[in-house]
PDB file of C-alpha atoms in Angstrom:
ATOM      1  CA  UNK A   1     -24.826  -4.714 -20.485  1.00  0.00           C
ATOM      2  CA  UNK A   2     -24.028  -7.505 -18.002  1.00  0.00           C
ATOM      3  CA  UNK A   3     -23.292 -11.210 -18.157  1.00  0.00           C
ATOM      4  CA  UNK A   4     -25.929 -12.934 -16.012  1.00  0.00           C
ATOM      5  CA  UNK A   5     -25.215 -16.668 -15.649  1.00  0.00           C
ATOM      6  CA  UNK A   6     -23.739 -16.733 -19.148  1.00  0.00           C
ATOM      7  CA  UNK A   7     -26.402 -14.628 -20.875  1.00  0.00           C
ATOM      8  CA  UNK A   8     -25.694 -11.077 -21.999  1.00  0.00           C
ATOM      9  CA  UNK A   9     -28.570  -8.778 -21.056  1.00  0.00           C
ATOM     10  CA  UNK A  10     -29.027  -5.066 -20.457  1.00  0.00           C
ATOM     11  CA  UNK A  11     -28.688  -3.694 -16.935  1.00  0.00           C
ATOM     12  CA  UNK A  12     -32.407  -2.979 -16.599  1.00  0.00           C
ATOM     13  CA  UNK A  13     -33.304  -6.554 -17.508  1.00  0.00           C
ATOM     14  CA  UNK A  14     -31.510  -7.996 -14.474  1.00  0.00           C
ATOM     15  CA  UNK A  15     -34.049  -9.208 -11.933  1.00  0.00           C
ATOM     16  CA  UNK A  16     -32.983 -10.200  -8.439  1.00  0.00           C
ATOM     17  CA  UNK A  17     -35.674 -11.462  -6.072  1.00  0.00           C
ATOM     18  CA  UNK A  18     -36.233 -10.446  -2.455  1.00  0.00           C
ATOM     19  CA  UNK A  19     -34.868 -13.892  -1.583  1.00  0.00           C
ATOM     20  CA  UNK A  20     -31.478 -13.075  -3.099  1.00  0.00           C
ATOM     21  CA  UNK A  21     -28.864 -14.127  -0.567  1.00  0.00           C
ATOM     22  CA  UNK A  22     -26.284 -11.546  -1.612  1.00  0.00           C
ATOM     23  CA  UNK A  23     -28.856  -8.857  -0.826  1.00  0.00           C
ATOM     24  CA  UNK A  24     -30.240 -10.403   2.371  1.00  0.00           C
ATOM     25  CA  UNK A  25     -27.132 -11.824   4.016  1.00  0.00           C
ATOM     26  CA  UNK A  26     -24.069 -10.673   2.065  1.00  0.00           C
ATOM     27  CA  UNK A  27     -23.752 -14.349   1.059  1.00  0.00           C
ATOM     28  CA  UNK A  28     -21.550 -13.564  -1.920  1.00  0.00           C
ATOM     29  CA  UNK A  29     -17.970 -12.999  -2.988  1.00  0.00           C
ATOM     30  CA  UNK A  30     -16.505 -10.911  -5.767  1.00  0.00           C
ATOM     31  CA  UNK A  31     -13.396 -10.291  -7.826  1.00  0.00           C
ATOM     32  CA  UNK A  32     -12.511  -6.869  -9.233  1.00  0.00           C
ATOM     33  CA  UNK A  33     -10.545  -7.455 -12.407  1.00  0.00           C
ATOM     34  CA  UNK A  34      -8.800  -5.285 -14.987  1.00  0.00           C
ATOM     35  CA  UNK A  35      -8.981  -6.125 -18.681  1.00  0.00           C
ATOM     36  CA  UNK A  36      -6.317  -4.405 -20.786  1.00  0.00           C
ATOM     37  CA  UNK A  37      -6.199  -4.620 -24.587  1.00  0.00           C
ATOM     38  CA  UNK A  38      -8.310  -7.762 -24.601  1.00  0.00           C
ATOM     39  CA  UNK A  39      -6.247  -9.453 -21.877  1.00  0.00           C
ATOM     40  CA  UNK A  40      -7.644 -10.363 -18.452  1.00  0.00           C
ATOM     41  CA  UNK A  41      -4.849  -9.191 -16.163  1.00  0.00           C
ATOM     42  CA  UNK A  42      -3.565 -11.833 -13.706  1.00  0.00           C
ATOM     43  CA  UNK A  43      -6.490 -14.122 -14.505  1.00  0.00           C
ATOM     44  CA  UNK A  44      -4.841 -17.160 -12.892  1.00  0.00           C
ATOM     45  CA  UNK A  45      -4.404 -15.387  -9.571  1.00  0.00           C
ATOM     46  CA  UNK A  46      -8.004 -14.130  -9.624  1.00  0.00           C
ATOM     47  CA  UNK A  47      -9.274 -17.582 -10.545  1.00  0.00           C
ATOM     48  CA  UNK A  48      -7.433 -19.445  -7.806  1.00  0.00           C
ATOM     49  CA  UNK A  49      -8.435 -16.865  -5.189  1.00  0.00           C
ATOM     50  CA  UNK A  50     -12.063 -17.188  -6.290  1.00  0.00           C
ATOM     51  CA  UNK A  51     -11.937 -20.978  -6.066  1.00  0.00           C
ATOM     52  CA  UNK A  52     -10.315 -20.863  -2.612  1.00  0.00           C
ATOM     53  CA  UNK A  53     -12.948 -18.382  -1.400  1.00  0.00           C
ATOM     54  CA  UNK A  54     -15.818 -20.487  -2.721  1.00  0.00           C
ATOM     55  CA  UNK A  55     -14.451 -23.564  -0.978  1.00  0.00           C
ATOM     56  CA  UNK A  56     -13.995 -21.671   2.285  1.00  0.00           C
ATOM     57  CA  UNK A  57     -17.594 -20.423   2.141  1.00  0.00           C
ATOM     58  CA  UNK A  58     -18.934 -23.911   1.314  1.00  0.00           C
ATOM     59  CA  UNK A  59     -20.238 -22.845  -2.089  1.00  0.00           C
ATOM     60  CA  UNK A  60     -20.641 -25.602  -4.653  1.00  0.00           C
ATOM     61  CA  UNK A  61     -18.237 -24.953  -7.517  1.00  0.00           C
ATOM     62  CA  UNK A  62     -19.888 -25.721 -10.882  1.00  0.00           C
ATOM     63  CA  UNK A  63     -17.980 -28.162 -13.078  1.00  0.00           C
ATOM     64  CA  UNK A  64     -17.911 -25.560 -15.867  1.00  0.00           C
ATOM     65  CA  UNK A  65     -16.100 -23.024 -13.654  1.00  0.00           C
ATOM     66  CA  UNK A  66     -12.711 -23.545 -15.252  1.00  0.00           C
ATOM     67  CA  UNK A  67     -10.190 -20.759 -15.671  1.00  0.00           C
ATOM     68  CA  UNK A  68     -10.792 -20.765 -19.431  1.00  0.00           C
ATOM     69  CA  UNK A  69     -14.573 -20.599 -18.977  1.00  0.00           C
ATOM     70  CA  UNK A  70     -14.526 -17.613 -16.632  1.00  0.00           C
ATOM     71  CA  UNK A  71     -11.955 -15.799 -18.750  1.00  0.00           C
ATOM     72  CA  UNK A  72     -14.158 -16.192 -21.810  1.00  0.00           C
ATOM     73  CA  UNK A  73     -17.254 -15.090 -19.861  1.00  0.00           C
ATOM     74  CA  UNK A  74     -15.421 -11.887 -18.920  1.00  0.00           C
ATOM     75  CA  UNK A  75     -14.226 -11.226 -22.470  1.00  0.00           C
ATOM     76  CA  UNK A  76     -17.650 -12.068 -23.875  1.00  0.00           C
ATOM     77  CA  UNK A  77     -18.967  -9.107 -21.899  1.00  0.00           C
ATOM     78  CA  UNK A  78     -16.147  -6.638 -22.599  1.00  0.00           C
ATOM     79  CA  UNK A  79     -16.428  -7.266 -26.348  1.00  0.00           C
ATOM     80  CA  UNK A  80     -19.971  -5.881 -26.164  1.00  0.00           C
ATOM     81  CA  UNK A  81     -19.125  -2.818 -24.087  1.00  0.00           C
ATOM     82  CA  UNK A  82     -18.208   0.626 -25.501  1.00  0.00           C
ATOM     83  CA  UNK A  83     -14.754   0.491 -27.084  1.00  0.00           C
ATOM     84  CA  UNK A  84     -11.874   1.031 -24.671  1.00  0.00           C
ATOM     85  CA  UNK A  85      -8.344  -0.219 -24.112  1.00  0.00           C
ATOM     86  CA  UNK A  86      -9.026  -0.782 -20.404  1.00  0.00           C
ATOM     87  CA  UNK A  87     -12.085  -2.131 -18.588  1.00  0.00           C
ATOM     88  CA  UNK A  88     -12.957  -2.510 -14.941  1.00  0.00           C
ATOM     89  CA  UNK A  89     -14.827  -5.790 -14.425  1.00  0.00           C
ATOM     90  CA  UNK A  90     -16.545  -7.177 -11.361  1.00  0.00           C
ATOM     91  CA  UNK A  91     -17.404 -10.870 -11.104  1.00  0.00           C
ATOM     92  CA  UNK A  92     -19.844 -11.623  -8.282  1.00  0.00           C
ATOM     93  CA  UNK A  93     -20.693 -15.170  -7.228  1.00  0.00           C
ATOM     94  CA  UNK A  94     -23.537 -15.745  -4.783  1.00  0.00           C
ATOM     95  CA  UNK A  95     -25.488 -18.650  -3.346  1.00  0.00           C
ATOM     96  CA  UNK A  96     -28.828 -19.267  -5.066  1.00  0.00           C
ATOM     97  CA  UNK A  97     -32.021 -17.855  -3.569  1.00  0.00           C
ATOM     98  CA  UNK A  98     -33.717 -19.300  -0.536  1.00  0.00           C
ATOM     99  CA  UNK A  99     -33.425 -20.057   3.126  1.00  0.00           C
ATOM    100  CA  UNK A 100     -32.781 -17.954   6.193  1.00  0.00           C
ATOM    101  CA  UNK A 101     -29.262 -18.092   7.613  1.00  0.00           C
ATOM    102  CA  UNK A 102     -29.232 -21.717   6.504  1.00  0.00           C
ATOM    103  CA  UNK A 103     -29.355 -21.809   2.682  1.00  0.00           C
ATOM    104  CA  UNK A 104     -31.607 -24.235   0.831  1.00  0.00           C
ATOM    105  CA  UNK A 105     -28.731 -24.991  -1.547  1.00  0.00           C
ATOM    106  CA  UNK A 106     -25.014 -24.323  -1.902  1.00  0.00           C
ATOM    107  CA  UNK A 107     -25.269 -23.961  -5.681  1.00  0.00           C
ATOM    108  CA  UNK A 108     -24.399 -20.539  -7.091  1.00  0.00           C
ATOM    109  CA  UNK A 109     -25.335 -17.897  -9.623  1.00  0.00           C
ATOM    110  CA  UNK A 110     -22.934 -15.322 -11.035  1.00  0.00           C
ATOM    111  CA  UNK A 111     -23.069 -11.898 -12.599  1.00  0.00           C
ATOM    112  CA  UNK A 112     -20.295 -10.055 -14.439  1.00  0.00           C
ATOM    113  CA  UNK A 113     -20.404  -6.268 -14.756  1.00  0.00           C
ATOM    114  CA  UNK A 114     -17.976  -4.079 -16.639  1.00  0.00           C
ATOM    115  CA  UNK A 115     -17.286  -0.557 -17.837  1.00  0.00           C
ATOM    116  CA  UNK A 116     -14.550   1.322 -19.703  1.00  0.00           C
ATOM    117  CA  UNK A 117     -11.932   2.595 -17.287  1.00  0.00           C
ATOM    118  CA  UNK A 118      -9.815   5.710 -17.193  1.00  0.00           C
ATOM    119  CA  UNK A 119      -7.181   5.252 -14.499  1.00  0.00           C
ATOM    120  CA  UNK A 120      -6.293   8.552 -12.852  1.00  0.00           C
ATOM    121  CA  UNK A 121      -3.402   8.442 -10.380  1.00  0.00           C
ATOM    122  CA  UNK A 122      -3.304  11.427  -8.052  1.00  0.00           C
ATOM    123  CA  UNK A 123      -0.048  13.276  -7.498  1.00  0.00           C
ATOM    124  CA  UNK A 124      -1.169  14.315  -3.999  1.00  0.00           C
ATOM    125  CA  UNK A 125      -2.733  11.490  -2.013  1.00  0.00           C
ATOM    126  CA  UNK A 126      -3.752  12.019   1.611  1.00  0.00           C
ATOM    127  CA  UNK A 127      -4.654   9.317   4.118  1.00  0.00           C
ATOM    128  CA  UNK A 128      -5.488   9.007   7.797  1.00  0.00           C
ATOM    129  CA  UNK A 129      -6.711   6.328  10.212  1.00  0.00           C
ATOM    130  CA  UNK A 130     -10.362   5.349  10.556  1.00  0.00           C
ATOM    131  CA  UNK A 131     -11.039   4.581  14.218  1.00  0.00           C
ATOM    132  CA  UNK A 132     -14.816   4.285  14.568  1.00  0.00           C
ATOM    133  CA  UNK A 133     -15.008   0.544  13.881  1.00  0.00           C
ATOM    134  CA  UNK A 134     -12.520  -2.312  13.518  1.00  0.00           C
ATOM    135  CA  UNK A 135     -11.774  -4.835  10.810  1.00  0.00           C
ATOM    136  CA  UNK A 136     -11.501  -7.981  12.909  1.00  0.00           C
ATOM    137  CA  UNK A 137      -8.527 -10.225  12.299  1.00  0.00           C
ATOM    138  CA  UNK A 138      -9.105 -13.779  11.156  1.00  0.00           C
ATOM    139  CA  UNK A 139      -9.248 -15.853   8.009  1.00  0.00           C
ATOM    140  CA  UNK A 140     -12.766 -14.796   6.975  1.00  0.00           C
ATOM    141  CA  UNK A 141     -11.620 -11.171   6.715  1.00  0.00           C
ATOM    142  CA  UNK A 142      -9.165 -12.162   3.976  1.00  0.00           C
ATOM    143  CA  UNK A 143     -12.082 -13.121   1.675  1.00  0.00           C
ATOM    144  CA  UNK A 144     -13.705 -10.510  -0.589  1.00  0.00           C
ATOM    145  CA  UNK A 145     -17.312 -10.953   0.499  1.00  0.00           C
ATOM    146  CA  UNK A 146     -19.979  -8.406  -0.419  1.00  0.00           C
ATOM    147  CA  UNK A 147     -20.238  -7.364   3.234  1.00  0.00           C
ATOM    148  CA  UNK A 148     -18.260  -4.109   2.909  1.00  0.00           C
ATOM    149  CA  UNK A 149     -20.023  -1.921   5.505  1.00  0.00           C
ATOM    150  CA  UNK A 150     -16.781  -1.014   7.284  1.00  0.00           C
ATOM    151  CA  UNK A 151     -15.223   0.071   3.980  1.00  0.00           C
ATOM    152  CA  UNK A 152     -18.333   2.104   3.147  1.00  0.00           C
ATOM    153  CA  UNK A 153     -18.322   3.937   6.472  1.00  0.00           C
ATOM    154  CA  UNK A 154     -14.591   4.615   6.185  1.00  0.00           C
ATOM    155  CA  UNK A 155     -15.102   5.978   2.651  1.00  0.00           C
ATOM    156  CA  UNK A 156     -17.810   8.347   3.915  1.00  0.00           C
ATOM    157  CA  UNK A 157     -15.428   9.471   6.682  1.00  0.00           C
ATOM    158  CA  UNK A 158     -12.667  10.054   4.115  1.00  0.00           C
ATOM    159  CA  UNK A 159     -14.946  12.156   1.936  1.00  0.00           C
ATOM    160  CA  UNK A 160     -16.132  14.215   4.896  1.00  0.00           C
ATOM    161  CA  UNK A 161     -12.541  14.921   5.931  1.00  0.00           C
ATOM    162  CA  UNK A 162     -11.063  15.682   2.495  1.00  0.00           C
ATOM    163  CA  UNK A 163      -8.989  12.488   2.455  1.00  0.00           C
ATOM    164  CA  UNK A 164      -8.208  10.187  -0.456  1.00  0.00           C
ATOM    165  CA  UNK A 165      -8.225   7.038   1.656  1.00  0.00           C
ATOM    166  CA  UNK A 166      -8.263   5.684   5.191  1.00  0.00           C
ATOM    167  CA  UNK A 167      -6.346   2.998   7.037  1.00  0.00           C
ATOM    168  CA  UNK A 168      -8.438   0.317   8.714  1.00  0.00           C
ATOM    169  CA  UNK A 169      -7.356  -1.150  12.050  1.00  0.00           C
ATOM    170  CA  UNK A 170      -8.106  -4.501  13.671  1.00  0.00           C
ATOM    171  CA  UNK A 171      -9.291  -5.139  17.229  1.00  0.00           C
ATOM    172  CA  UNK A 172      -5.671  -5.060  18.424  1.00  0.00           C
ATOM    173  CA  UNK A 173      -5.309  -1.605  16.821  1.00  0.00           C
ATOM    174  CA  UNK A 174      -2.881  -2.969  14.278  1.00  0.00           C
ATOM    175  CA  UNK A 175      -2.888  -1.738  10.685  1.00  0.00           C
ATOM    176  CA  UNK A 176      -4.930  -4.000   8.370  1.00  0.00           C
ATOM    177  CA  UNK A 177      -5.341  -2.315   4.983  1.00  0.00           C
ATOM    178  CA  UNK A 178      -6.726   0.721   3.181  1.00  0.00           C
ATOM    179  CA  UNK A 179     -10.391   1.110   2.221  1.00  0.00           C
ATOM    180  CA  UNK A 180      -9.832  -0.258  -1.272  1.00  0.00           C
ATOM    181  CA  UNK A 181      -6.496  -2.029  -1.189  1.00  0.00           C
ATOM    182  CA  UNK A 182      -3.526  -3.422   0.676  1.00  0.00           C
ATOM    183  CA  UNK A 183      -1.035  -1.191   2.429  1.00  0.00           C
ATOM    184  CA  UNK A 184       2.780  -1.223   2.273  1.00  0.00           C
ATOM    185  CA  UNK A 185       5.265   0.923   4.200  1.00  0.00           C
ATOM    186  CA  UNK A 186       8.965   1.403   3.464  1.00  0.00           C
ATOM    187  CA  UNK A 187      11.647   2.284   5.993  1.00  0.00           C
ATOM    188  CA  UNK A 188      15.207   2.153   4.711  1.00  0.00           C
ATOM    189  CA  UNK A 189      15.517  -1.051   2.679  1.00  0.00           C
ATOM    190  CA  UNK A 190      12.715  -2.869   4.512  1.00  0.00           C
ATOM    191  CA  UNK A 191       9.244  -3.066   3.004  1.00  0.00           C
ATOM    192  CA  UNK A 192       6.453  -4.109   5.371  1.00  0.00           C
ATOM    193  CA  UNK A 193       2.837  -5.097   4.766  1.00  0.00           C
ATOM    194  CA  UNK A 194       0.273  -6.435   7.242  1.00  0.00           C
ATOM    195  CA  UNK A 195       0.271 -10.229   7.475  1.00  0.00           C
ATOM    196  CA  UNK A 196      -2.891 -12.061   6.406  1.00  0.00           C
ATOM    197  CA  UNK A 197      -3.412 -12.963  10.063  1.00  0.00           C
ATOM    198  CA  UNK A 198      -4.041  -9.250  10.712  1.00  0.00           C
ATOM    199  CA  UNK A 199      -7.257  -9.507   8.672  1.00  0.00           C
ATOM    200  CA  UNK A 200      -6.282  -7.950   5.337  1.00  0.00           C
ATOM    201  CA  UNK A 201      -7.677  -9.024   1.977  1.00  0.00           C
ATOM    202  CA  UNK A 202      -5.497 -11.552   0.168  1.00  0.00           C
ATOM    203  CA  UNK A 203      -4.902  -9.076  -2.629  1.00  0.00           C
ATOM    204  CA  UNK A 204      -3.741 -10.066  -6.096  1.00  0.00           C
ATOM    205  CA  UNK A 205      -1.452  -7.041  -6.490  1.00  0.00           C
ATOM    206  CA  UNK A 206      -0.277  -7.488  -2.899  1.00  0.00           C
ATOM    207  CA  UNK A 207       0.939 -10.949  -3.919  1.00  0.00           C
ATOM    208  CA  UNK A 208       2.655  -9.611  -7.061  1.00  0.00           C
ATOM    209  CA  UNK A 209       4.413  -6.802  -5.196  1.00  0.00           C
ATOM    210  CA  UNK A 210       5.679  -9.243  -2.573  1.00  0.00           C
ATOM    211  CA  UNK A 211       7.079 -11.424  -5.378  1.00  0.00           C
ATOM    212  CA  UNK A 212       8.775  -8.401  -6.965  1.00  0.00           C
ATOM    213  CA  UNK A 213      10.436  -7.358  -3.707  1.00  0.00           C
ATOM    214  CA  UNK A 214      11.505 -10.923  -2.853  1.00  0.00           C
ATOM    215  CA  UNK A 215      13.481 -11.050  -6.106  1.00  0.00           C
ATOM    216  CA  UNK A 216      15.256  -7.747  -5.452  1.00  0.00           C
ATOM    217  CA  UNK A 217      18.601  -8.226  -3.644  1.00  0.00           C
ATOM    218  CA  UNK A 218      18.561  -4.764  -2.115  1.00  0.00           C
ATOM    219  CA  UNK A 219      15.209  -4.885  -0.339  1.00  0.00           C
ATOM    220  CA  UNK A 220      13.580  -7.082   2.294  1.00  0.00           C
ATOM    221  CA  UNK A 221       9.847  -7.781   2.526  1.00  0.00           C
ATOM    222  CA  UNK A 222       8.144  -8.501   5.846  1.00  0.00           C
ATOM    223  CA  UNK A 223       4.556  -9.668   6.287  1.00  0.00           C
ATOM    224  CA  UNK A 224       4.014  -8.679   9.877  1.00  0.00           C
ATOM    225  CA  UNK A 225       2.143  -6.616  12.456  1.00  0.00           C
ATOM    226  CA  UNK A 226       2.314  -2.871  11.818  1.00  0.00           C
ATOM    227  CA  UNK A 227       1.367  -0.162  14.295  1.00  0.00           C
ATOM    228  CA  UNK A 228      -0.023   3.219  13.201  1.00  0.00           C
ATOM    229  CA  UNK A 229       3.106   4.787  14.731  1.00  0.00           C
ATOM    230  CA  UNK A 230       5.254   3.002  12.127  1.00  0.00           C
ATOM    231  CA  UNK A 231       3.368   4.784   9.340  1.00  0.00           C
ATOM    232  CA  UNK A 232       4.363   8.110  10.857  1.00  0.00           C
ATOM    233  CA  UNK A 233       8.023   7.024  10.832  1.00  0.00           C
ATOM    234  CA  UNK A 234       8.009   5.471   7.331  1.00  0.00           C
ATOM    235  CA  UNK A 235       9.934   6.890   4.371  1.00  0.00           C
ATOM    236  CA  UNK A 236       7.322   5.791   1.836  1.00  0.00           C
ATOM    237  CA  UNK A 237       3.788   4.389   1.884  1.00  0.00           C
ATOM    238  CA  UNK A 238       1.767   2.937  -0.952  1.00  0.00           C
ATOM    239  CA  UNK A 239      -1.544   1.171  -1.577  1.00  0.00           C
ATOM    240  CA  UNK A 240      -2.185  -1.658  -4.033  1.00  0.00           C
ATOM    241  CA  UNK A 241      -5.285  -2.992  -5.755  1.00  0.00           C
ATOM    242  CA  UNK A 242      -6.217  -4.693  -9.019  1.00  0.00           C
ATOM    243  CA  UNK A 243      -7.397  -1.534 -10.770  1.00  0.00           C
ATOM    244  CA  UNK A 244      -4.911   1.182  -9.833  1.00  0.00           C
ATOM    245  CA  UNK A 245      -1.956  -1.163  -9.377  1.00  0.00           C
ATOM    246  CA  UNK A 246       0.274   0.886  -7.063  1.00  0.00           C
ATOM    247  CA  UNK A 247      -0.854   4.207  -5.609  1.00  0.00           C
ATOM    248  CA  UNK A 248       1.763   6.316  -3.841  1.00  0.00           C
ATOM    249  CA  UNK A 249       0.717   8.011  -0.607  1.00  0.00           C
ATOM    250  CA  UNK A 250       2.118  11.513  -0.225  1.00  0.00           C
ATOM    251  CA  UNK A 251       0.599  12.673   3.063  1.00  0.00           C
ATOM    252  CA  UNK A 252      -0.341  11.085   6.381  1.00  0.00           C
ATOM    253  CA  UNK A 253      -1.455  13.754   8.814  1.00  0.00           C
ATOM    254  CA  UNK A 254       1.521  16.161   8.920  1.00  0.00           C
ATOM    255  CA  UNK A 255       3.992  13.643   7.469  1.00  0.00           C
ATOM    256  CA  UNK A 256       5.023  13.872   3.815  1.00  0.00           C
ATOM    257  CA  UNK A 257       6.462  10.856   2.008  1.00  0.00           C
ATOM    258  CA  UNK A 258       8.835  10.464  -0.916  1.00  0.00           C
ATOM    259  CA  UNK A 259       8.050   7.979  -3.710  1.00  0.00           C
ATOM    260  CA  UNK A 260      11.466   6.859  -4.961  1.00  0.00           C
ATOM    261  CA  UNK A 261      11.263   3.123  -4.228  1.00  0.00           C
ATOM    262  CA  UNK A 262       7.516   3.054  -4.847  1.00  0.00           C
ATOM    263  CA  UNK A 263       8.065   4.365  -8.373  1.00  0.00           C
ATOM    264  CA  UNK A 264      10.489   1.499  -9.065  1.00  0.00           C
ATOM    265  CA  UNK A 265       7.942  -1.018  -7.789  1.00  0.00           C
ATOM    266  CA  UNK A 266       5.298   0.558 -10.053  1.00  0.00           C
ATOM    267  CA  UNK A 267       7.557   0.063 -13.072  1.00  0.00           C
ATOM    268  CA  UNK A 268       8.268  -3.557 -12.154  1.00  0.00           C
ATOM    269  CA  UNK A 269       4.555  -4.267 -11.692  1.00  0.00           C
ATOM    270  CA  UNK A 270       3.733  -2.714 -15.056  1.00  0.00           C
ATOM    271  CA  UNK A 271       6.323  -4.966 -16.683  1.00  0.00           C
ATOM    272  CA  UNK A 272       4.730  -7.992 -14.970  1.00  0.00           C
ATOM    273  CA  UNK A 273       1.310  -6.964 -16.308  1.00  0.00           C
ATOM    274  CA  UNK A 274       2.627  -6.684 -19.848  1.00  0.00           C
ATOM    275  CA  UNK A 275       4.650  -9.905 -19.814  1.00  0.00           C
ATOM    276  CA  UNK A 276       2.714 -12.002 -17.285  1.00  0.00           C
TER     277      UNK A 276
END
């Protein structure tokens, strides 16, 4: 079951033409959203990021695209899915069919997919660097478009090398992010994450973790340039995304990390999810 432009239909009833711009040009953006106990987690942050992305990509925002409307469209779908306390939802917005590189219209269609979710956090989590291709720095890289070829190739590399994730680099060989989330490193009382100017996704949980650390008197957060060498020297490393929240990294090559501060951040984030 999916929500296709406001209508609930079965998966096999969805028909996308050969002129679909998401398929032909990656002319689409998406939000991956968690729904917990009937609540759309951090809906405001997802909504404002979606609106900012649509404006950046010159998509025409429908008048009905209010926060309340999109929240209800998500819940309308999850209420019809198999019963679960947690759902993974993907909202994709794409320019309507037609045109070559130049679209015939900037109006949009949308589709919402969802499924019950069982979050499994691994106790051992191994990462390494993916070096074959770069994630180029710049504002466009901060937008969650459907052009995820680099992430796909890195995921294939990770699977072939018995890794749980890979670190993506930019053209300056600076750390950008993980395949499926933002990256944080901890050394002493300083927590670092790549700045948006490095080309990382403007992650929702990234934003929440930064807010958590900013409020803590003991720790300092830096949005900055990070070299792969700094990962090797870090005390702790973790990855964030909207579904898993915070995932501790235990191994990078021969380096093993502790998870003491990361565990505290996990607890603070969970509190923000419940109360936010």
